[in-house]
Coordinates of N, CA and C in Angstrom, one line a residue:
L21 N 12.8 12.8 11.0 CA 13.8 11.9 10.9 C 13.7 12.4 9.2
L22 N 12.8 11.7 8.5 CA 12.8 11.5 7.3 C 13.0 13.1 6.3
V23 N 12.3 13.9 7.0 CA 12.7 15.4 6.4 C 13.8 16.0 6.3
E24 N 14.2 15.4 7.5 CA 15.4 16.0 8.0 C 16.9 15.2 7.3
H25 N 16.7 14.1 7.0 CA 17.9 13.4 6.4 C 17.7 12.9 5.1
F26 N 16.3 13.0 4.7 CA 16.2 12.7 2.8 C 14.8 13.4 2.9
P27 N 15.2 14.8 2.6 CA 14.9 15.9 1.9 C 14.2 15.9 0.7
D28 N 15.4 15.5 -0.5 CA 14.5 15.2 -2.0 C 13.5 14.3 -1.7
I29 N 13.2 13.3 -1.3 CA 12.8 12.1 -1.3 C 11.4 13.0 -0.9
V30 N 11.7 13.6 0.2 CA 10.0 13.6 0.6 C 8.9 15.5 -0.3
D31 N 10.2 15.4 -0.4 CA 9.7 16.9 -1.7 C 9.0 16.9 -2.5
V32 N 7.7 17.8 -2.3 CA 6.3 17.3 -3.1 C 7.1 17.4 -4.8
G33 N 7.4 18.6 -4.8 CA 8.1 18.5 -6.5 C 8.7 17.3 -6.9
F34 N 10.0 16.9 -6.3 CA 10.2 16.0 -6.6 C 9.4 14.1 -7.1
T35 N 8.8 14.3 -5.8 CA 8.0 13.0 -6.0 C 6.8 13.2 -7.4
S36 N 7.0 14.2 -7.5 CA 5.4 14.8 -8.9 C 6.2 14.7 -10.0
R37 N 8.0 14.8 -9.9 CA 8.3 15.0 -11.1 C 9.1 13.3 -11.5
M38 N 9.4 12.6 -10.3 CA 9.3 11.2 -10.4 C 8.3 10.4 -11.0
E39 N 6.4 10.7 -10.2 CA 5.4 9.9 -11.1 C 5.6 10.2 -12.3
E40 N 5.8 11.8 -12.9 CA 5.8 12.0 -14.5 C 6.7 11.0 -15.2
E41 N 7.8 10.8 -14.8 CA 8.9 10.2 -15.5 C 8.5 8.9 -15.1
L42 N 8.3 8.0 -14.4 CA 7.3 6.7 -14.3 C 6.8 6.7 -15.4
D43 N 5.6 7.7 -15.4 CA 4.4 7.3 -16.0 C 4.8 7.1 -17.8
E44 N 5.8 8.1 -17.7 CA 6.5 8.4 -19.4 C 7.6 6.7 -19.6
I45 N 8.1 6.5 -18.9 CA 8.6 5.2 -18.8 C 7.2 4.0 -19.3
A46 N 7.0 4.2 -18.6 CA 5.3 2.9 -18.4 C 4.6 3.3 -20.2
S47 N 4.5 4.5 -20.7 CA 4.1 5.0 -21.9 C 5.3 4.4 -23.2
G48 N 6.5 4.2 -22.4 CA 7.2 4.2 -23.4 C 7.9 5.3 -24.2
E49 N 7.5 5.9 -23.5 CA 8.5 8.1 -24.1 C 9.4 7.8 -23.2
R50 N 10.1 7.3 -22.4 CA 11.7 7.3 -21.5 C 12.0 5.7 -21.7
D51 N 13.4 5.9 -21.7 CA 14.0 4.8 -21.4 C 14.2 4.8 -19.2
W52 N 14.4 3.6 -19.2 CA 14.7 3.5 -17.2 C 15.2 3.2 -17.1
V53 N 16.6 2.8 -18.1 CA 17.8 3.1 -17.4 C 18.3 4.4 -16.8
P54 N 18.5 5.0 -18.0 CA 18.8 7.0 -17.6 C 18.3 7.3 -16.0
V55 N 16.7 7.1 -16.2 CA 16.5 7.2 -15.2 C 16.7 6.5 -13.7
L56 N 17.0 5.5 -13.6 CA 17.1 5.0 -12.6 C 18.0 5.7 -12.0
Q57 N 19.4 5.7 -13.2 CA 20.8 6.0 -12.9 C 20.9 7.3 -12.2
E58 N 20.0 8.2 -13.0 CA 20.1 9.4 -12.0 C 19.3 9.5 -10.6
F59 N 18.6 8.8 -10.3 CA 18.1 9.0 -9.5 C 19.1 7.6 -8.4
Y60 N 19.3 6.6 -8.8 CA 20.3 6.1 -7.9 C 21.6 6.1 -7.0
G61 N 22.5 7.0 -7.8 CA 23.7 7.2 -7.6 C 23.4 8.8 -6.2
P62 N 22.8 9.8 -6.4 CA 22.2 10.5 -4.8 C 21.9 9.9 -3.7
F63 N 20.7 9.3 -4.4 CA 20.4 8.3 -3.4 C 20.9 7.2 -2.3
H64 N 21.7 6.5 -3.2 CA 22.2 6.0 -2.2 C 23.7 6.5 -1.7
Q65 N 24.2 7.6 -2.1 CA 25.4 8.5 -0.9 C 24.4 9.0 0.0
T66 N 22.8 9.0 0.1 CA 22.1 9.6 1.5 C 22.0 8.7 2.3
V67 N 21.2 7.9 1.6 CA 21.3 6.0 2.3 C 22.4 6.1 3.3
E68 N 23.7 5.6 2.8 CA 24.9 5.3 3.6 C 24.9 6.7 4.6
R69 N 25.0 8.4 3.7 CA 24.9 9.1 4.8 C 24.1 8.9 6.2
A70 N 23.0 8.9 6.0 CA 22.0 8.5 6.8 C 22.2 7.5 8.0
A71 N 23.0 6.6 7.3 CA 22.9 5.3 7.9 C 24.2 5.4 8.9
Q72 N 24.7 6.5 8.8 CA 25.8 6.4 10.1 C 25.7 7.5 10.9
I73 N 24.4 8.7 10.6 CA 24.5 9.6 11.3 C 22.7 10.1 12.0
M74 N 21.9 9.0 11.0 CA 20.6 9.0 12.3 C 20.5 8.2 13.0
P75 N 19.5 8.7 14.3 CA 19.8 7.9 15.3 C 18.3 6.6 15.3
R76 N 18.7 5.6 16.1 CA 18.2 4.4 16.2 C 16.8 4.3 16.3
V77 N 15.8 4.2 15.9 CA 14.7 4.3 16.4 C 13.5 3.2 16.4
R78 N 13.5 3.0 17.7 CA 12.5 1.6 18.1 C 10.7 2.1 18.1
I79 N 10.1 1.4 17.0 CA 8.9 1.2 16.9 C 7.9 0.4 18.0
A80 N 7.0 1.5 19.3 CA 6.8 0.2 19.9 C 6.1 -0.5 19.7
D81 N 5.6 -1.6 20.5 CA 4.5 -2.4 19.6 C 2.9 -1.6 20.4
E82 N 1.7 -2.0 19.1 CA 0.6 -1.2 19.7 C 0.2 -2.5 20.3
P83 N -1.3 -2.2 21.3 CA -1.8 -3.4 22.0 C -2.7 -3.2 20.7
T84 N -3.6 -4.4 21.3 CA -4.7 -4.7 20.5 C -5.8 -5.2 21.3
D85 N -6.9 -6.1 21.2 CA -8.3 -6.2 21.9 C -8.1 -7.7 21.4
E86 N -7.2 -8.5 19.8 CA -7.2 -9.5 20.1 C -6.6 -10.1 20.9
V87 N -6.7 -11.7 20.9 CA -6.1 -12.7 21.8 C -5.6 -13.7 21.4
C88 N -4.4 -14.1 21.5 CA -3.3 -14.9 20.6 C -4.1 -16.4 21.2
E89 N -4.9 -17.3 20.2 CA -5.3 -18.2 20.2 C -4.4 -19.4 20.5
K90 N -2.9 -19.2 20.6 CA -2.6 -20.6 21.0 C -2.3 -20.5 22.7
C91 N -1.6 -19.6 23.2 CA -1.6 -19.2 24.2 C -2.2 -18.0 25.6
G92 N -3.2 -17.5 24.7 CA -4.0 -16.7 25.2 C -3.6 -15.3 26.0
R93 N -2.7 -14.8 25.5 CA -1.8 -13.7 25.9 C -2.4 -12.3 24.9
P94 N -2.3 -11.6 25.0 CA -3.0 -10.3 24.3 C -2.0 -10.1 23.4
M95 N -2.6 -9.9 21.7 CA -1.9 -9.7 20.5 C -1.2 -8.1 20.4
V96 N -0.4 -8.0 19.8 CA 0.2 -6.5 19.6 C 0.3 -6.7 18.1
I97 N 0.5 -5.1 17.9 CA 1.0 -4.8 16.3 C 2.2 -4.4 16.3
K98 N 2.9 -5.2 15.1 CA 4.9 -5.0 15.2 C 4.6 -4.4 13.4
L99 N 5.7 -4.2 13.3 CA 6.2 -4.0 12.0 C 7.2 -4.5 11.7
G100 N 7.1 -5.1 10.9 CA 8.3 -5.7 9.8 C 8.3 -5.3 8.7
R101 N 9.1 -6.0 8.0 CA 9.7 -5.6 6.6 C 8.8 -5.5 5.6
Y102 N 7.7 -6.6 5.9 CA 6.7 -6.2 4.9 C 5.5 -5.5 5.6
G103 N 6.0 -5.0 6.7 CA 4.7 -4.1 6.7 C 4.3 -4.1 8.5
R104 N 3.3 -4.0 8.7 CA 2.8 -3.8 10.0 C 1.7 -5.7 9.8
F105 N 1.7 -6.4 11.2 CA 1.6 -7.3 11.1 C 1.0 -7.3 13.0
L106 N 0.2 -9.0 13.4 CA 0.2 -9.5 14.5 C 0.8 -10.4 15.1
A107 N 1.2 -9.8 16.6 CA 1.9 -10.8 17.1 C 2.1 -11.2 18.5
C108 N 1.8 -12.3 18.9 CA 1.8 -12.5 20.6 C 2.8 -11.7 21.3
S109 N 2.4 -11.0 22.6 CA 2.9 -10.3 23.4 C 4.3 -11.1 23.9
G110 N 3.8 -12.4 23.9 CA 4.1 -13.5 25.1 C 5.7 -14.0 23.9
F111 N 6.0 -13.4 22.8 CA 7.5 -13.6 22.0 C 8.7 -13.3 23.4
P112 N 9.4 -14.4 23.8 CA 9.9 -15.4 23.1 C 9.6 -16.6 22.8
E113 N 8.4 -16.8 24.2 CA 8.0 -17.8 24.4 C 6.9 -18.4 23.1
C114 N 6.3 -17.7 22.9 CA 5.0 -17.7 22.1 C 5.5 -17.1 20.5
R115 N 5.3 -17.8 19.8 CA 5.8 -16.6 18.5 C 4.9 -16.9 17.5
N116 N 3.4 -17.0 18.0 CA 2.6 -17.0 16.8 C 2.6 -15.4 16.5
T117 N 2.3 -15.8 15.2 CA 1.7 -14.2 14.5 C 0.6 -14.6 13.6
R118 N 0.4 -13.5 13.2 CA -1.0 -13.4 11.8 C -1.3 -12.1 11.2
P119 N -1.2 -12.2 9.9 CA -1.3 -10.9 9.2 C -2.2 -10.1 9.7
L120 N -2.2 -8.9 9.6 CA -3.3 -7.3 10.3 C -3.8 -7.2 8.9
L121 N -5.4 -7.5 9.2 CA -5.8 -7.6 7.9 C -6.2 -6.0 8.4
E122 N -6.2 -4.8 7.3 CA -7.1 -3.9 7.3 C -7.9 -3.7 6.8
K123 N -9.1 -3.8 7.2 CA -10.6 -3.6 6.1 C -10.6 -2.4 5.7
I124 N -11.5 -2.2 4.3 CA -11.4 -1.0 3.5 C -12.7 -0.7 3.7
G125 N -13.6 -1.3 4.0 CA -15.2 -0.5 4.0 C -15.4 -1.7 2.8
V126 N -15.5 -2.4 2.4 CA -16.3 -3.0 0.9 C -16.2 -4.4 1.5
R127 N -17.3 -5.2 0.8 CA -18.0 -6.6 0.7 C -17.4 -7.4 -0.5
C128 N -16.4 -8.3 0.5 CA -16.2 -9.2 -1.1 C -16.7 -9.6 -2.1
P129 N -16.6 -9.1 -3.5 CA -17.6 -9.3 -4.4 C -17.8 -10.5 -5.0
A130 N -16.6 -10.9 -4.7 CA -16.8 -12.5 -5.1 C -17.4 -13.9 -4.6
C131 N -17.1 -13.7 -3.2 CA -17.9 -14.7 -1.9 C -19.4 -13.9 -1.6
G132 N -19.1 -12.5 -1.6 CA -20.1 -11.6 -0.3 C -20.2 -11.6 0.9
I133 N -19.4 -12.6 1.2 CA -19.8 -13.0 2.9 C -18.7 -12.0 3.8
G134 N -17.3 -12.1 2.7 CA -15.8 -11.8 3.8 C -15.8 -10.1 3.4
E135 N -14.8 -9.4 3.7 CA -14.8 -8.2 3.8 C -13.5 -8.2 2.9
V136 N -13.1 -7.2 2.1 CA -12.0 -7.2 1.1 C -10.9 -6.4 2.5
V137 N -9.8 -6.7 2.4 CA -8.7 -6.6 3.2 C -7.7 -5.9 2.2
E138 N -6.6 -4.7 2.8 CA -5.2 -4.8 2.2 C -4.6 -5.0 2.5
R139 N -3.8 -6.1 1.7 CA -2.7 -6.9 2.1 C -1.4 -5.9 1.6
R140 N -0.3 -6.8 1.7 CA 1.3 -6.7 1.2 C 1.6 -7.9 0.9
S141 N 2.4 -7.7 -0.9 CA 3.2 -8.8 -1.1 C 4.5 -9.1 -0.4
R142 N 4.9 -10.3 -0.6 CA 6.2 -9.8 -0.1 C 7.8 -9.0 -0.9
K143 N 7.1 -9.2 -1.6 CA 7.8 -7.2 -2.0 C 7.3 -6.6 -1.8
G144 N 6.1 -6.1 -1.0 CA 5.9 -4.5 -0.6 C 4.9 -4.2 -1.7
R145 N 4.3 -4.8 -2.4 CA 3.2 -4.1 -3.1 C 2.1 -4.5 -2.6
T146 N 1.2 -3.7 -2.6 CA -0.5 -3.4 -1.9 C -0.8 -4.1 -3.0
F147 N -1.4 -5.2 -2.5 CA -2.6 -5.9 -3.2 C -3.9 -6.0 -1.9
Y148 N -5.7 -5.8 -2.7 CA -6.4 -6.5 -2.0 C -7.0 -8.2 -2.4
G149 N -7.4 -8.6 -1.0 CA -8.2 -10.2 -0.6 C -9.3 -10.1 0.1
C150 N -9.8 -11.5 -0.1 CA -10.8 -11.1 0.7 C -10.0 -11.6 2.0
S151 N -11.3 -11.2 3.3 CA -10.8 -11.5 4.7 C -10.4 -13.0 5.4
R152 N -11.9 -13.6 3.7 CA -11.7 -14.9 4.4 C -10.5 -16.2 3.9
Y153 N -9.8 -15.4 2.9 CA -8.8 -16.1 2.4 C -7.9 -17.3 3.7
P154 N -8.1 -18.9 3.4 CA -8.0 -19.3 1.6 C -9.5 -19.8 1.8
E155 N -10.5 -19.9 2.3 CA -11.9 -20.1 1.9 C -12.2 -19.0 0.6
C156 N -11.9 -17.8 0.2 CA -12.1 -17.4 -0.7 C -10.8 -16.7 -1.2
D157 N -11.1 -16.8 -2.8 CA -9.8 -16.6 -2.9 C -9.7 -15.2 -4.0
F158 N -10.2 -14.8 -3.8 CA -10.7 -12.9 -4.7 C -8.9 -12.4 -4.1
V159 N -8.6 -12.1 -5.2 CA -7.2 -11.0 -5.6 C -7.5 -10.2 -6.3
S160 N -7.4 -8.8 -5.9 CA -6.6 -7.8 -6.9 C -6.2 -6.8 -6.5
W161 N -5.1 -6.6 -7.6 CA -4.1 -5.4 -7.4 C -4.7 -3.9 -7.6
E162 N -6.0 -3.6 -8.0 CA -6.8 -2.4 -7.5 C -7.7 -2.0 -6.6
R163 N -7.6 -1.6 -5.9 CA -8.6 -1.4 -4.9 C -10.1 -1.8 -5.2
P164 N -10.6 -2.1 -5.0 CA -12.4 -2.7 -5.1 C -13.0 -1.4 -4.6
V165 N -14.2 -0.5 -4.9 CA -15.0 0.1 -4.0 C -16.3 -0.2 -4.0
A166 N -17.5 0.2 -3.5 CA -18.5 -0.7 -3.1 C -19.3 0.2 -4.5
E167 N -19.2 0.6 -5.1 CA -20.2 1.2 -6.4 C -19.9 0.1 -7.4
R168 N -21.3 -0.3 -7.9 CA -21.4 -1.8 -9.0 C -21.4 -0.5 -10.0
C169 N -20.7 -1.6 -11.2 CA -21.1 -1.0 -12.3 C -22.2 -0.6 -13.1
P170 N -22.2 0.2 -13.9 CA -24.1 0.5 -14.4 C -23.9 -0.3 -15.6
Q171 N -22.6 -1.1 -15.9 CA -23.5 -1.3 -17.8 C -23.4 -3.1 -17.3
C172 N -22.7 -3.6 -16.4 CA -23.1 -4.9 -16.2 C -23.2 -5.8 -14.8
G173 N -23.3 -4.4 -13.9 CA -23.5 -4.6 -12.1 C -22.2 -5.5 -11.6
G174 N -20.9 -5.6 -12.2 CA -19.8 -6.0 -11.3 C -19.6 -5.1 -10.9
Y175 N -18.3 -5.6 -10.4 CA -17.7 -4.4 -9.5 C -17.0 -3.8 -9.7
M176 N -16.6 -2.7 -9.2 CA -15.2 -1.5 -10.0 C -14.1 -1.5 -8.9
V177 N -13.1 -0.8 -9.8 CA -12.1 -0.5 -8.9 C -11.7 0.8 -9.0
M178 N -10.7 1.0 -8.7 CA -9.9 2.6 -8.8 C -8.7 2.5 -9.6
S179 N -9.0 3.2 -10.6 CA -7.5 2.9 -11.7 C -7.0 3.9 -11.5
G180 N -5.9 3.8 -12.6 CA -5.3 5.2 -13.4 C -4.2 5.7 -12.4
R181 N -3.6 6.6 -12.8 CA -2.8 6.9 -12.1 C -3.0 7.2 -10.9
R182 N -1.7 6.6 -9.9 CA -2.0 6.4 -8.4 C -3.7 5.5 -8.2
Q183 N -4.3 5.3 -9.2 CA -5.6 4.2 -8.5 C -6.3 5.4 -8.4
Q184 N -6.9 6.7 -8.7 CA -7.2 7.8 -8.1 C -8.5 8.8 -9.2
S185 N -8.1 8.4 -10.6 CA -8.8 9.0 -11.6 C -9.7 8.2 -12.5
V186 N -9.8 6.4 -12.0 CA -10.6 6.0 -12.9 C -11.2 5.1 -12.2
L187 N -12.6 4.8 -12.3 CA -13.6 3.7 -11.9 C -13.4 2.8 -13.1
R188 N -13.0 1.1 -12.9 CA -13.0 0.2 -14.0 C -13.9 -0.7 -13.8
C189 N -14.4 -1.3 -14.4 CA -15.1 -2.7 -14.2 C -13.9 -3.8 -15.0
P190 N -13.6 -4.1 -13.5 CA -12.6 -5.6 -14.3 C -13.2 -6.9 -15.6
A191 N -14.9 -6.9 -15.1 CA -15.5 -7.6 -15.9 C -15.8 -7.2 -17.3
C192 N -16.3 -5.8 -17.7 CA -16.9 -5.6 -19.3 C -15.8 -4.4 -19.5
G193 N -15.1 -3.9 -18.5 CA -14.0 -3.0 -19.3 C -14.5 -1.5 -19.2
H194 N -16.1 -1.1 -18.5 CA -16.6 -0.2 -18.4 C -15.6 0.9 -17.9
Q195 N -15.5 2.3 -18.1 CA -15.0 2.9 -17.0 C -15.5 4.4 -16.9
V196 N -15.4 4.8 -15.7 CA -16.4 6.1 -15.2 C -15.1 7.0 -14.8
N197 N -14.7 8.4 -16.0 CA -13.8 9.2 -15.2 C -14.4 9.7 -13.9
L198 N -13.6 9.9 -13.2 CA -13.5 10.9 -11.8 C -13.4 12.4 -12.0
A199 N -12.4 13.1 -13.3 CA -12.1 14.0 -13.1 C -13.6 15.0 -14.2
E200 N -14.3 13.8 -14.8 CA -15.4 14.3 -15.7 C -16.7 14.1 -15.2
T201 N -16.7 13.7 -13.9 CA -18.4 13.3 -13.0 C -17.8 13.5 -11.7
A202 N -19.1 13.9 -11.2 CA -19.1 13.9 -9.8 C -19.2 12.6 -9.1
A203 N -17.9 12.3 -8.1 CA -17.5 11.0 -7.3 C -18.3 10.7 -6.6
P204 N -18.9 9.2 -6.4 CA -19.8 9.7 -5.5 C -18.8 10.0 -4.3
D205 N -19.6 10.0 -3.0 CA -18.7 10.6 -1.1 C -18.0 9.8 -1.1
S206 N -18.6 8.3 -0.9 CA -17.2 7.0 -0.7 C -15.9 7.2 -1.2
I207 N -15.8 7.9 -2.9 CA -15.1 7.7 -3.6 C -13.7 8.9 -3.6
A208 N -15.0 9.7 -2.9 CA -14.1 10.9 -3.1 C -13.7 11.3 -1.8
A209 N -14.0 10.4 -0.6 CA -13.2 10.7 0.8 C -12.3 9.7 0.6
I210 N -12.0 8.2 -0.1 CA -10.9 7.6 0.1 C -9.6 8.2 -1.2
V211 N -9.7 9.0 -2.3 CA -9.3 10.0 -3.0 C -8.7 11.0 -1.9
A212 N -9.6 11.9 -1.0 CA -9.0 12.9 -0.3 C -7.9 12.4 0.6
E213 N -8.2 11.1 1.2 CA -7.4 10.3 1.8 C -6.3 10.4 1.5
E214 N -6.2 9.3 0.6 CA -5.2 8.7 -0.1 C -4.0 10.2 -1.0
E215 N -4.4 11.4 -1.0 CA -3.7 12.5 -1.5 C -3.3 12.8 -0.2
A216 N -3.8 12.9 0.8 CA -3.4 13.9 2.4 C -2.4 12.9 2.5
A217 N -2.2 11.2 2.1 CA -1.5 10.3 2.6 C 0.0 10.5 1.6
G218 N -0.3 11.3 0.3 CA 0.6 11.2 -0.2 C 1.6 12.3 0.1
R219 N 1.1 13.4 0.8 CA 1.7 15.0 1.1 C 2.3 14.4 2.5
A220 N 1.7 13.4 3.2 CA 2.3 13.2 4.3 C 3.7 13.1 5.0

């Protein structure tokens, strides 16, 4: 449906050009207003047209092994405006919901007990936190990795453009440029996975 009704938005050339323009805005080389105006006009028309002709698609609930702690029914994965979440299959009798904690395979660098999970802010921005929240309040806008900083031993995050080009230590600022060094297998796998997701 996206390819059929939003061909420009899913076009690799278009997204690549937009990324370059956003990078130029971030570096102060380009004013954001003309870029937004150039994008929004055609995009708004495309959305209006799609709203009239696109068929309504209902995304089926995804079963899980989780059990609702309030009524004992199975929990299912639903898709909401802020992303996927767990909800009781007994809705509307039971309205219990929980965030869907998507683990990224990294131990929490703050408490060492929980695991780092991917979350979404209310504005839809991805961030990372500890699965033990609120007992542990670790949070990061950049994706933590299992590798430790060779300078201070602190945790490192994927940084740079699309969080793929640099490993950076938030504690001491040490950086490792992935383009100039052989990335560990775990990092290479993450980069390949996110590049594939970007092409999908």
